[in-house]
Amino acid sequence: MGSVRSLCLFITFLSCLISSVHGQAAIRPGPVTGTRIGFYATTCPTAETIVRNAVNAGFSSDPRIAPGILRMHFHDCFVQGCDGSILISGANTERTAGPNVNLRGFEVIDNAKTQLEAACPGVVSCADILALAARDTVVLTRGTSWQVPTGRRDGRVSLASNVNNLPGPRDSVAVQQQKFSALGLNTRDLVVLVGGHTIGTAGCGTFRNRLFNSTGQPADPTIDPTFLAQLQTQCPQNGDASVRVDLDTGSGTTWDTSYYNNLSRGRGVLQSDQVLWTDPATRPIVQQLMAPRSTFNFDFARSMVRMSNIGVVTGANGEIRRVCSAVN
């Protein structure tokens, strides 16, 4: 009897089913390590609802928190794993590192934590709140939903000096592949996760090197000429480097596949994005994701689950922070 039960559990755990959540296809992931679906089902059954409501409220006040929180989760996982260390504030913490200074949405995570501590004191980790909130921001921008495995605990260390392996805006495909591979993510994960750039913006300073060379002439011939003129107007050579430009031109606030279509037309904003089209190692994946029957949403959910389980702290390790911005 025990062997039959074990086999049933194994099959159930490996299955990848589609269910309906808020009228959308909610993707149930396959097996992961150290976390599980419904971790708080008995200890804090309203946890996901509380997080979702906090994200909804934050999004209503400022829609820019959607790409901000999604990027925050990405940056958290790429530095010492998905342990919520990016949420800790103070001198020389991860939040103060260059790639993180423009992140938005910390107040949304703090709001969710405050409500969770009132409902279920000492139960829900900040790392899990961030993972859940990232999913909820995708849904709010008309993207897919998926079931997020939970059970992470919070890390106690947050150092700006550790923020040295995040993918950069000028990285080649080879460099991006190395950074993803080092964390157990493959090339398809890379192309799919970077598709999160379908929402959000970049500062002119992160890509102006593509627009002008030392003599003031266009520096990057892979940019569509019409789009180049548009970018040069938005980001003049000696202009404000902090001016923001949509990463997915024409659809910067909606979750869709137009980001990949833009790459095929020479309309990628960041150099690290455009090379996904020009490099033969990644171009076929871009072509698949921009196709009429694109599997982008399904692939994104699957890759997010894979990424969100990088270096998780579970069991008796780490802690459950009382406040997300500070260790206990």
PDB file of N, CA and C in Angstrom, residues 278-320:
ATOM      1  N   THR A 278      20.616  38.712 -33.049  1.00  0.00           N
ATOM      2  CA  THR A 278      21.747  38.644 -33.979  1.00  0.00           C
ATOM      3  C   THR A 278      22.637  37.424 -33.736  1.00  0.00           C
ATOM      4  N   ASP A 279      22.567  36.846 -32.548  1.00  0.00           N
ATOM      5  CA  ASP A 279      23.407  35.678 -32.245  1.00  0.00           C
ATOM      6  C   ASP A 279      22.680  34.392 -32.646  1.00  0.00           C
ATOM      7  N   PRO A 280      23.323  33.531 -33.428  1.00  0.00           N
ATOM      8  CA  PRO A 280      22.671  32.288 -33.874  1.00  0.00           C
ATOM      9  C   PRO A 280      22.335  31.312 -32.749  1.00  0.00           C
ATOM     10  N   ALA A 281      22.935  31.493 -31.585  1.00  0.00           N
ATOM     11  CA  ALA A 281      22.652  30.606 -30.455  1.00  0.00           C
ATOM     12  C   ALA A 281      21.285  30.881 -29.846  1.00  0.00           C
ATOM     13  N   THR A 282      20.796  32.104 -30.009  1.00  0.00           N
ATOM     14  CA  THR A 282      19.532  32.481 -29.365  1.00  0.00           C
ATOM     15  C   THR A 282      18.435  32.879 -30.347  1.00  0.00           C
ATOM     16  N   ARG A 283      18.800  33.215 -31.565  1.00  0.00           N
ATOM     17  CA  ARG A 283      17.798  33.670 -32.535  1.00  0.00           C
ATOM     18  C   ARG A 283      16.668  32.663 -32.755  1.00  0.00           C
ATOM     19  N   PRO A 284      16.941  31.358 -32.889  1.00  0.00           N
ATOM     20  CA  PRO A 284      15.838  30.406 -33.084  1.00  0.00           C
ATOM     21  C   PRO A 284      14.838  30.412 -31.927  1.00  0.00           C
ATOM     22  N   ILE A 285      15.311  30.655 -30.710  1.00  0.00           N
ATOM     23  CA  ILE A 285      14.409  30.695 -29.560  1.00  0.00           C
ATOM     24  C   ILE A 285      13.541  31.941 -29.637  1.00  0.00           C
ATOM     25  N   VAL A 286      14.131  33.062 -30.009  1.00  0.00           N
ATOM     26  CA  VAL A 286      13.355  34.293 -30.191  1.00  0.00           C
ATOM     27  C   VAL A 286      12.279  34.072 -31.238  1.00  0.00           C
ATOM     28  N   GLN A 287      12.639  33.421 -32.331  1.00  0.00           N
ATOM     29  CA  GLN A 287      11.675  33.161 -33.404  1.00  0.00           C
ATOM     30  C   GLN A 287      10.514  32.310 -32.912  1.00  0.00           C
ATOM     31  N   GLN A 288      10.808  31.327 -32.086  1.00  0.00           N
ATOM     32  CA  GLN A 288       9.743  30.484 -31.532  1.00  0.00           C
ATOM     33  C   GLN A 288       8.818  31.287 -30.624  1.00  0.00           C
ATOM     34  N   LEU A 289       9.398  32.154 -29.812  1.00  0.00           N
ATOM     35  CA  LEU A 289       8.618  32.893 -28.835  1.00  0.00           C
ATOM     36  C   LEU A 289       7.785  34.009 -29.451  1.00  0.00           C
ATOM     37  N   MET A 290       8.167  34.461 -30.651  1.00  0.00           N
ATOM     38  CA  MET A 290       7.383  35.509 -31.313  1.00  0.00           C
ATOM     39  C   MET A 290       6.379  34.934 -32.303  1.00  0.00           C
ATOM     40  N   ALA A 291       6.348  33.619 -32.461  1.00  0.00           N
ATOM     41  CA  ALA A 291       5.453  32.966 -33.416  1.00  0.00           C
ATOM     42  C   ALA A 291       3.994  33.116 -32.976  1.00  0.00           C
ATOM     43  N   PRO A 292       3.048  32.987 -33.930  1.00  0.00           N
ATOM     44  CA  PRO A 292       1.620  33.125 -33.600  1.00  0.00           C
ATOM     45  C   PRO A 292       1.171  32.200 -32.466  1.00  0.00           C
ATOM     46  N   ARG A 293       1.677  30.985 -32.440  1.00  0.00           N
ATOM     47  CA  ARG A 293       1.326  30.045 -31.362  1.00  0.00           C
ATOM     48  C   ARG A 293       2.446  29.997 -30.320  1.00  0.00           C
ATOM     49  N   SER A 294       2.882  31.146 -29.915  1.00  0.00           N
ATOM     50  CA  SER A 294       3.989  31.253 -28.972  1.00  0.00           C
ATOM     51  C   SER A 294       3.686  30.551 -27.648  1.00  0.00           C
ATOM     52  N   THR A 295       4.707  29.923 -27.098  1.00  0.00           N
ATOM     53  CA  THR A 295       4.593  29.298 -25.776  1.00  0.00           C
ATOM     54  C   THR A 295       5.227  30.181 -24.703  1.00  0.00           C
ATOM     55  N   PHE A 296       5.351  31.459 -24.990  1.00  0.00           N
ATOM     56  CA  PHE A 296       6.055  32.366 -24.082  1.00  0.00           C
ATOM     57  C   PHE A 296       5.501  32.316 -22.663  1.00  0.00           C
ATOM     58  N   ASN A 297       4.190  32.418 -22.496  1.00  0.00           N
ATOM     59  CA  ASN A 297       3.631  32.434 -21.154  1.00  0.00           C
ATOM     60  C   ASN A 297       3.940  31.148 -20.397  1.00  0.00           C
ATOM     61  N   PHE A 298       3.754  30.017 -21.036  1.00  0.00           N
ATOM     62  CA  PHE A 298       4.047  28.745 -20.396  1.00  0.00           C
ATOM     63  C   PHE A 298       5.534  28.655 -20.049  1.00  0.00           C
ATOM     64  N   ASP A 299       6.378  29.013 -21.012  1.00  0.00           N
ATOM     65  CA  ASP A 299       7.820  28.945 -20.795  1.00  0.00           C
ATOM     66  C   ASP A 299       8.269  29.898 -19.694  1.00  0.00           C
ATOM     67  N   PHE A 300       7.659  31.086 -19.674  1.00  0.00           N
ATOM     68  CA  PHE A 300       8.055  32.070 -18.663  1.00  0.00           C
ATOM     69  C   PHE A 300       7.725  31.554 -17.265  1.00  0.00           C
ATOM     70  N   ALA A 301       6.536  31.001 -17.099  1.00  0.00           N
ATOM     71  CA  ALA A 301       6.150  30.460 -15.794  1.00  0.00           C
ATOM     72  C   ALA A 301       7.112  29.363 -15.358  1.00  0.00           C
ATOM     73  N   ARG A 302       7.444  28.472 -16.262  1.00  0.00           N
ATOM     74  CA  ARG A 302       8.354  27.372 -15.942  1.00  0.00           C
ATOM     75  C   ARG A 302       9.739  27.898 -15.572  1.00  0.00           C
ATOM     76  N   SER A 303      10.247  28.852 -16.340  1.00  0.00           N
ATOM     77  CA  SER A 303      11.584  29.388 -16.058  1.00  0.00           C
ATOM     78  C   SER A 303      11.595  30.213 -14.776  1.00  0.00           C
ATOM     79  N   MET A 304      10.485  30.882 -14.475  1.00  0.00           N
ATOM     80  CA  MET A 304      10.410  31.635 -13.224  1.00  0.00           C
ATOM     81  C   MET A 304      10.473  30.700 -12.024  1.00  0.00           C
ATOM     82  N   VAL A 305       9.804  29.558 -12.111  1.00  0.00           N
ATOM     83  CA  VAL A 305       9.864  28.592 -11.014  1.00  0.00           C
ATOM     84  C   VAL A 305      11.291  28.084 -10.850  1.00  0.00           C
ATOM     85  N   ARG A 306      11.956  27.797 -11.970  1.00  0.00           N
ATOM     86  CA  ARG A 306      13.349  27.345 -11.910  1.00  0.00           C
ATOM     87  C   ARG A 306      14.233  28.415 -11.272  1.00  0.00           C
ATOM     88  N   MET A 307      14.079  29.661 -11.716  1.00  0.00           N
ATOM     89  CA  MET A 307      14.899  30.731 -11.179  1.00  0.00           C
ATOM     90  C   MET A 307      14.601  30.981  -9.709  1.00  0.00           C
ATOM     91  N   SER A 308      13.318  30.917  -9.330  1.00  0.00           N
ATOM     92  CA  SER A 308      12.932  31.264  -7.961  1.00  0.00           C
ATOM     93  C   SER A 308      13.372  30.224  -6.940  1.00  0.00           C
ATOM     94  N   ASN A 309      13.966  29.129  -7.411  1.00  0.00           N
ATOM     95  CA  ASN A 309      14.473  28.112  -6.500  1.00  0.00           C
ATOM     96  C   ASN A 309      15.996  28.052  -6.483  1.00  0.00           C
ATOM     97  N   ILE A 310      16.633  29.099  -7.007  1.00  0.00           N
ATOM     98  CA  ILE A 310      18.087  29.177  -6.939  1.00  0.00           C
ATOM     99  C   ILE A 310      18.507  29.451  -5.492  1.00  0.00           C
ATOM    100  N   GLY A 311      19.338  28.602  -4.954  1.00  0.00           N
ATOM    101  CA  GLY A 311      19.942  28.830  -3.640  1.00  0.00           C
ATOM    102  C   GLY A 311      18.984  29.159  -2.519  1.00  0.00           C
ATOM    103  N   VAL A 312      17.793  28.542  -2.523  1.00  0.00           N
ATOM    104  CA  VAL A 312      16.821  28.886  -1.492  1.00  0.00           C
ATOM    105  C   VAL A 312      17.291  28.411  -0.118  1.00  0.00           C
ATOM    106  N   VAL A 313      16.914  29.183   0.880  1.00  0.00           N
ATOM    107  CA  VAL A 313      17.197  28.841   2.276  1.00  0.00           C
ATOM    108  C   VAL A 313      15.927  28.201   2.834  1.00  0.00           C
ATOM    109  N   THR A 314      16.021  26.981   3.325  1.00  0.00           N
ATOM    110  CA  THR A 314      14.833  26.278   3.812  1.00  0.00           C
ATOM    111  C   THR A 314      15.130  25.560   5.119  1.00  0.00           C
ATOM    112  N   GLY A 315      14.088  24.910   5.652  1.00  0.00           N
ATOM    113  CA  GLY A 315      14.259  24.123   6.863  1.00  0.00           C
ATOM    114  C   GLY A 315      14.587  24.972   8.071  1.00  0.00           C
ATOM    115  N   ALA A 316      15.656  24.607   8.759  1.00  0.00           N
ATOM    116  CA  ALA A 316      16.044  25.326   9.975  1.00  0.00           C
ATOM    117  C   ALA A 316      17.048  26.444   9.689  1.00  0.00           C
ATOM    118  N   ASN A 317      17.405  26.619   8.435  1.00  0.00           N
ATOM    119  CA  ASN A 317      18.379  27.654   8.075  1.00  0.00           C
ATOM    120  C   ASN A 317      17.709  29.013   7.936  1.00  0.00           C
ATOM    121  N   GLY A 318      18.492  30.072   7.981  1.00  0.00           N
ATOM    122  CA  GLY A 318      17.946  31.401   7.807  1.00  0.00           C
ATOM    123  C   GLY A 318      16.978  31.774   8.917  1.00  0.00           C
ATOM    124  N   GLU A 319      16.030  32.634   8.580  1.00  0.00           N
ATOM    125  CA  GLU A 319      15.058  33.118   9.560  1.00  0.00           C
ATOM    126  C   GLU A 319      13.794  33.580   8.853  1.00  0.00           C
ATOM    127  N   ILE A 320      12.784  33.882   9.601  1.00  0.00           N
ATOM    128  CA  ILE A 320      11.590  34.558   9.094  1.00  0.00           C
ATOM    129  C   ILE A 320      11.637  35.972   9.644  1.00  0.00           C
TER     130      ILE A 320
END
